[in-house]
Coordinates of C-alpha atoms in Angstrom, one line a residue:
X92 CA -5.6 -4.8 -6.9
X93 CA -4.6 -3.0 -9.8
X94 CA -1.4 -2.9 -11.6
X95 CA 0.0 0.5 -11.5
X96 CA 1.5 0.5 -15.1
X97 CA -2.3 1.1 -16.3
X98 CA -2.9 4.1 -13.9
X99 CA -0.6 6.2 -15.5
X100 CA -2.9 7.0 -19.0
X101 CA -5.8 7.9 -16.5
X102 CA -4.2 10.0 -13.7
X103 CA -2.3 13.5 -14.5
X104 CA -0.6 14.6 -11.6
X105 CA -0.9 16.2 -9.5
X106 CA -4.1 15.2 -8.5
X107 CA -6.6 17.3 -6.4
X108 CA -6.3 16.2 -2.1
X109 CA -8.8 13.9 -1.4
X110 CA -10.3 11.3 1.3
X111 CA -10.3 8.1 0.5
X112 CA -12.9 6.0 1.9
X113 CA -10.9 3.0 2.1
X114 CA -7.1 2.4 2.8
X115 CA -4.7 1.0 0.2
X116 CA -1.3 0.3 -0.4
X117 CA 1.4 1.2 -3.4
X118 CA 3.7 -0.8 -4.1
X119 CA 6.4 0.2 -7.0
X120 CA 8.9 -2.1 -8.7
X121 CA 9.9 0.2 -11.1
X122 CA 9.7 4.2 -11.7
X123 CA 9.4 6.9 -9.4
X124 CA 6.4 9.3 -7.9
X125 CA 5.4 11.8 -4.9
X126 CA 2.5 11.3 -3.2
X127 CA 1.5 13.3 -0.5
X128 CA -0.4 11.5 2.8
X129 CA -2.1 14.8 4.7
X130 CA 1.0 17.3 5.1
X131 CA 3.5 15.0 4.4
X132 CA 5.1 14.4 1.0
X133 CA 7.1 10.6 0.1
X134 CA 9.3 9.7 -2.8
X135 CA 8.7 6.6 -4.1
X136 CA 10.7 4.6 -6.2
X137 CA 11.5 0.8 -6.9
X138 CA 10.7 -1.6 -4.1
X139 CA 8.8 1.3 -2.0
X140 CA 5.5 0.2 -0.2
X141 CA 3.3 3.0 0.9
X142 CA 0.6 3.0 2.9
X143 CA -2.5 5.0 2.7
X144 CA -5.1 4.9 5.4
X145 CA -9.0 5.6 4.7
X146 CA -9.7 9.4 6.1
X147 CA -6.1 10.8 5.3
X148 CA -6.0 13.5 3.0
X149 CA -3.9 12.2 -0.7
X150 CA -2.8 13.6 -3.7
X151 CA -0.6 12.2 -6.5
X152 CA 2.6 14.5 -6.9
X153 CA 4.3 13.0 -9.6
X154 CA 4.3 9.7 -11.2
X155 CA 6.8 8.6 -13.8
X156 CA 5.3 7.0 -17.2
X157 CA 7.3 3.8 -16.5
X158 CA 5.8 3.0 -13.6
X159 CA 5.3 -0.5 -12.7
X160 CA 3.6 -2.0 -9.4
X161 CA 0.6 -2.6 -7.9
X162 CA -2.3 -0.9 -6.4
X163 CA -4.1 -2.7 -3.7
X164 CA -7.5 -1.3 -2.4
X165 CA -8.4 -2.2 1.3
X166 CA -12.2 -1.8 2.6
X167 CA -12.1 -0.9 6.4
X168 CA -13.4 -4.7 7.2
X169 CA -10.9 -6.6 5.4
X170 CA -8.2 -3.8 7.6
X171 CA -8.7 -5.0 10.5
X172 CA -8.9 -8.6 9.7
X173 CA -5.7 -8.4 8.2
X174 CA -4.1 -6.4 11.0
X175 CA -4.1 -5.3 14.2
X176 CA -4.7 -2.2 15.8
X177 CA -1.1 -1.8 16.6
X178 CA -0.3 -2.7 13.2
X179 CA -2.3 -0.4 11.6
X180 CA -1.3 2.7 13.7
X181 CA 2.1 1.7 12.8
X182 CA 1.6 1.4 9.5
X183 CA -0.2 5.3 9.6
X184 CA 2.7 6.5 11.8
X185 CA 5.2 5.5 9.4
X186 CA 3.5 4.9 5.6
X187 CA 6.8 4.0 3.9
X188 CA 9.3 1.1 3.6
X189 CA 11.7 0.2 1.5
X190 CA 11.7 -3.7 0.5
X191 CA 15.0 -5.8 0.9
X192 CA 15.6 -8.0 -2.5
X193 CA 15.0 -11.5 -0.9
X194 CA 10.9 -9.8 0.5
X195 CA 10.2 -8.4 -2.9
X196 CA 10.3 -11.4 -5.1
X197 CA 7.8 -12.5 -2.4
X198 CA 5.6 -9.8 -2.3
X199 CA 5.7 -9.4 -6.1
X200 CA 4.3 -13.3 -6.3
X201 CA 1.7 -12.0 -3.3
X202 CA 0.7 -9.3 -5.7
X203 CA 0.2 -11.6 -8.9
X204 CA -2.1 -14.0 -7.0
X205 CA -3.9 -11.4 -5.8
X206 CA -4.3 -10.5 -9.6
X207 CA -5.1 -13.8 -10.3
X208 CA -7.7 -14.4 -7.9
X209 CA -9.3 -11.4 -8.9
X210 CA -9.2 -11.6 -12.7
X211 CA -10.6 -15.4 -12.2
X212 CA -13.0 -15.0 -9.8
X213 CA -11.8 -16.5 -7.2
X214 CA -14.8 -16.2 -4.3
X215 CA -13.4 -17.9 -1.6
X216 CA -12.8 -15.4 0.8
X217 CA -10.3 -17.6 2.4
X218 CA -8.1 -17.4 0.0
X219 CA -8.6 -13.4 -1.0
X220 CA -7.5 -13.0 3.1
X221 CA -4.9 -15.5 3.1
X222 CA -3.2 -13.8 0.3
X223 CA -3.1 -10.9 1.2
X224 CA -2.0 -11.7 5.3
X225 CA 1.0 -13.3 3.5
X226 CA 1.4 -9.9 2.0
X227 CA 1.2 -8.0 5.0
X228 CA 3.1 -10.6 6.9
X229 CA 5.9 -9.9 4.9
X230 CA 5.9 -6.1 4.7
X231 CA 4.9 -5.5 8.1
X232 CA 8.0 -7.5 9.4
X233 CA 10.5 -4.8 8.3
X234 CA 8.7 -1.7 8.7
X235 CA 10.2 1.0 11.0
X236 CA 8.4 0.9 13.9
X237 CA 7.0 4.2 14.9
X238 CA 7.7 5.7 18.4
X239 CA 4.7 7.5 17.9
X240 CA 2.5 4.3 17.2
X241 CA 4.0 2.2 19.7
X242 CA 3.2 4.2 22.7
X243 CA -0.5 4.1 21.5
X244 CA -1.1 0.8 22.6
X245 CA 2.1 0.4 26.0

Protein backbone atom coordinates (compact mmCIF):
# COMPACT_ATOMS: atom_id res chain seq x y z
CA UNK A 1 0.00 0.00 0.00
CA UNK A 2 1.12 3.27 -1.02
CA UNK A 3 -0.28 6.59 -0.28
CA UNK A 4 -1.22 8.22 -3.42
CA UNK A 5 -0.18 11.82 -2.54
CA UNK A 6 3.57 10.55 -3.21
CA UNK A 7 2.77 9.12 -6.73
CA UNK A 8 2.07 12.28 -8.09
CA UNK A 9 6.05 13.64 -8.36
CA UNK A 10 6.86 10.26 -10.13
CA UNK A 11 3.99 9.65 -12.57
CA UNK A 12 3.17 12.31 -15.59
CA UNK A 13 0.07 11.45 -17.18
CA UNK A 14 -0.86 10.12 -19.22
CA UNK A 15 0.95 7.16 -18.85
CA UNK A 16 1.72 4.50 -21.66
CA UNK A 17 -1.24 1.21 -21.54
CA UNK A 18 0.13 -1.38 -19.70
CA UNK A 19 -0.55 -5.04 -17.95
CA UNK A 20 -0.24 -5.19 -14.67
CA UNK A 21 0.85 -8.35 -13.32
CA UNK A 22 -1.02 -8.05 -10.19
CA UNK A 23 -4.45 -6.35 -9.35
CA UNK A 24 -4.86 -3.27 -7.18
CA UNK A 25 -7.16 -0.90 -5.93
CA UNK A 26 -7.35 3.21 -5.88
CA UNK A 27 -8.86 4.64 -3.50
CA UNK A 28 -9.01 8.70 -3.50
CA UNK A 29 -10.04 10.98 -0.60
CA UNK A 30 -9.23 13.99 -2.13
CA UNK A 31 -8.49 15.31 -5.93
CA UNK A 32 -9.52 14.00 -9.11
CA UNK A 33 -8.00 11.67 -12.12
CA UNK A 34 -8.89 9.44 -15.28
CA UNK A 35 -7.72 6.27 -15.48
CA UNK A 36 -8.49 4.10 -18.17
CA UNK A 37 -9.16 0.01 -17.45
CA UNK A 38 -8.88 -1.68 -21.24
CA UNK A 39 -11.40 0.61 -23.36
CA UNK A 40 -13.07 2.04 -20.72
CA UNK A 41 -12.19 5.43 -19.21
CA UNK A 42 -13.40 6.42 -15.12
CA UNK A 43 -13.42 9.74 -13.33
CA UNK A 44 -12.26 9.57 -10.12
CA UNK A 45 -12.66 11.88 -7.43
CA UNK A 46 -13.11 11.93 -3.53
CA UNK A 47 -14.36 8.74 -1.90
CA UNK A 48 -13.99 6.74 -5.41
CA UNK A 49 -12.59 3.03 -5.17
CA UNK A 50 -11.45 1.60 -8.38
CA UNK A 51 -10.56 -1.53 -9.09
CA UNK A 52 -7.86 -2.80 -11.38
CA UNK A 53 -7.50 -6.51 -12.16
CA UNK A 54 -4.02 -8.16 -13.14
CA UNK A 55 -4.17 -8.71 -17.20
CA UNK A 56 -6.34 -5.55 -17.97
CA UNK A 57 -4.78 -3.08 -20.00
CA UNK A 58 -4.24 0.65 -17.71
CA UNK A 59 -3.15 3.95 -18.18
CA UNK A 60 -3.22 7.07 -15.97
CA UNK A 61 -5.31 9.80 -17.74
CA UNK A 62 -5.09 12.51 -15.52
CA UNK A 63 -4.28 12.89 -11.96
CA UNK A 64 -4.61 16.16 -10.02
CA UNK A 65 -1.53 17.36 -7.86
CA UNK A 66 -3.59 17.29 -4.74
CA UNK A 67 -4.33 14.04 -4.74
CA UNK A 68 -4.65 12.12 -1.61
CA UNK A 69 -5.49 8.27 -1.08
CA UNK A 70 -4.14 5.14 -1.28
CA UNK A 71 -2.68 2.62 -3.51
CA UNK A 72 -3.10 -0.97 -2.59
CA UNK A 73 -1.15 -3.62 -4.62
CA UNK A 74 -2.78 -7.18 -4.70
CA UNK A 75 -0.59 -10.42 -5.82
CA UNK A 76 -3.00 -12.96 -7.57
CA UNK A 77 -2.72 -15.31 -4.17
CA UNK A 78 -3.66 -12.87 -1.66
CA UNK A 79 -6.95 -12.20 -4.59
CA UNK A 80 -8.38 -14.95 -4.14
CA UNK A 81 -8.02 -15.40 -0.54
CA UNK A 82 -9.61 -12.25 0.02
CA UNK A 83 -12.44 -12.80 -2.36
CA UNK A 84 -14.37 -14.97 -4.15
CA UNK A 85 -14.70 -15.82 -7.61
CA UNK A 86 -17.94 -14.04 -7.82
CA UNK A 87 -16.55 -11.24 -6.01
CA UNK A 88 -13.86 -10.75 -8.19
CA UNK A 89 -15.77 -10.88 -11.48
CA UNK A 90 -17.94 -8.40 -9.92
CA UNK A 91 -15.49 -6.24 -8.92
CA UNK A 92 -13.98 -6.50 -12.91
CA UNK A 93 -17.52 -6.02 -14.30
CA UNK A 94 -18.05 -2.95 -12.48
CA UNK A 95 -14.31 -1.33 -11.22
CA UNK A 96 -15.91 1.71 -9.62
CA UNK A 97 -17.84 2.78 -6.44
CA UNK A 98 -18.47 5.64 -4.84
CA UNK A 99 -18.07 5.41 -0.83
CA UNK A 100 -21.07 6.63 1.45
CA UNK A 101 -19.48 9.00 4.46
CA UNK A 102 -20.25 6.54 7.39
CA UNK A 103 -17.82 3.42 4.96
CA UNK A 104 -15.05 5.84 4.27
CA UNK A 105 -13.95 6.85 7.72
CA UNK A 106 -13.67 3.00 7.86
CA UNK A 107 -11.90 2.25 4.97
CA UNK A 108 -9.59 5.22 5.45
CA UNK A 109 -8.65 3.53 9.21
CA UNK A 110 -8.35 0.03 6.98
CA UNK A 111 -5.97 1.84 4.80
CA UNK A 112 -3.73 3.39 7.71
CA UNK A 113 -3.26 -0.06 9.28
CA UNK A 114 -2.47 -1.38 6.29
CA UNK A 115 0.33 1.47 6.26
CA UNK A 116 1.19 0.70 9.56
CA UNK A 117 1.74 -2.90 9.24
CA UNK A 118 3.71 -2.35 6.39
CA UNK A 119 5.99 0.48 7.51
CA UNK A 120 6.61 -1.71 10.85
CA UNK A 121 6.99 -4.86 9.73
CA UNK A 122 4.31 -6.47 10.67
CA UNK A 123 4.94 -10.38 9.38
CA UNK A 124 1.98 -11.98 10.57
CA UNK A 125 0.25 -12.78 7.64
CA UNK A 126 -2.90 -13.01 9.73
CA UNK A 127 -3.14 -9.79 10.28
CA UNK A 128 -1.88 -8.35 6.67
CA UNK A 129 -5.27 -10.66 5.36
CA UNK A 130 -7.40 -9.69 8.11
CA UNK A 131 -6.92 -6.15 7.29
CA UNK A 132 -7.43 -6.02 4.33
CA UNK A 133 -10.80 -8.61 4.29
CA UNK A 134 -12.16 -5.79 6.55
CA UNK A 135 -11.34 -3.55 3.69
CA UNK A 136 -12.98 -5.49 1.07
CA UNK A 137 -15.74 -6.43 3.39
CA UNK A 138 -16.62 -3.01 3.48
CA UNK A 139 -16.34 -1.92 -0.16
CA UNK A 140 -17.61 -4.95 -1.64
CA UNK A 141 -20.95 -4.53 0.37
CA UNK A 142 -22.07 -1.46 -1.66
CA UNK A 143 -20.70 -2.14 -4.99
CA UNK A 144 -23.18 -2.22 -7.91
CA UNK A 145 -23.57 -5.55 -8.69
CA UNK A 146 -22.90 -6.35 -12.32
CA UNK A 147 -25.60 -8.13 -14.52
CA UNK A 148 -22.81 -9.18 -16.43
CA UNK A 149 -20.79 -10.78 -13.39
CA UNK A 150 -23.71 -12.28 -11.76
CA UNK A 151 -24.81 -14.48 -14.49
CA UNK A 152 -21.18 -15.89 -14.52
CA UNK A 153 -21.53 -17.90 -11.68
CA UNK A 154 -26.24 -18.58 -11.72
Amino acid sequence: IYPLSASYDYIKPPTPLFWADYSFVLFFLNGRGKQQIDSDYYNLAANDVLFIREGHLNTIKEINPKISGFFIHIGYKLLNILLSKKQINELTYSPKVTLQYNQITWVEKCCSLMMEAAQFGVTATEIRIAIRQSFFTVVCSHWPKSEIATNLYV
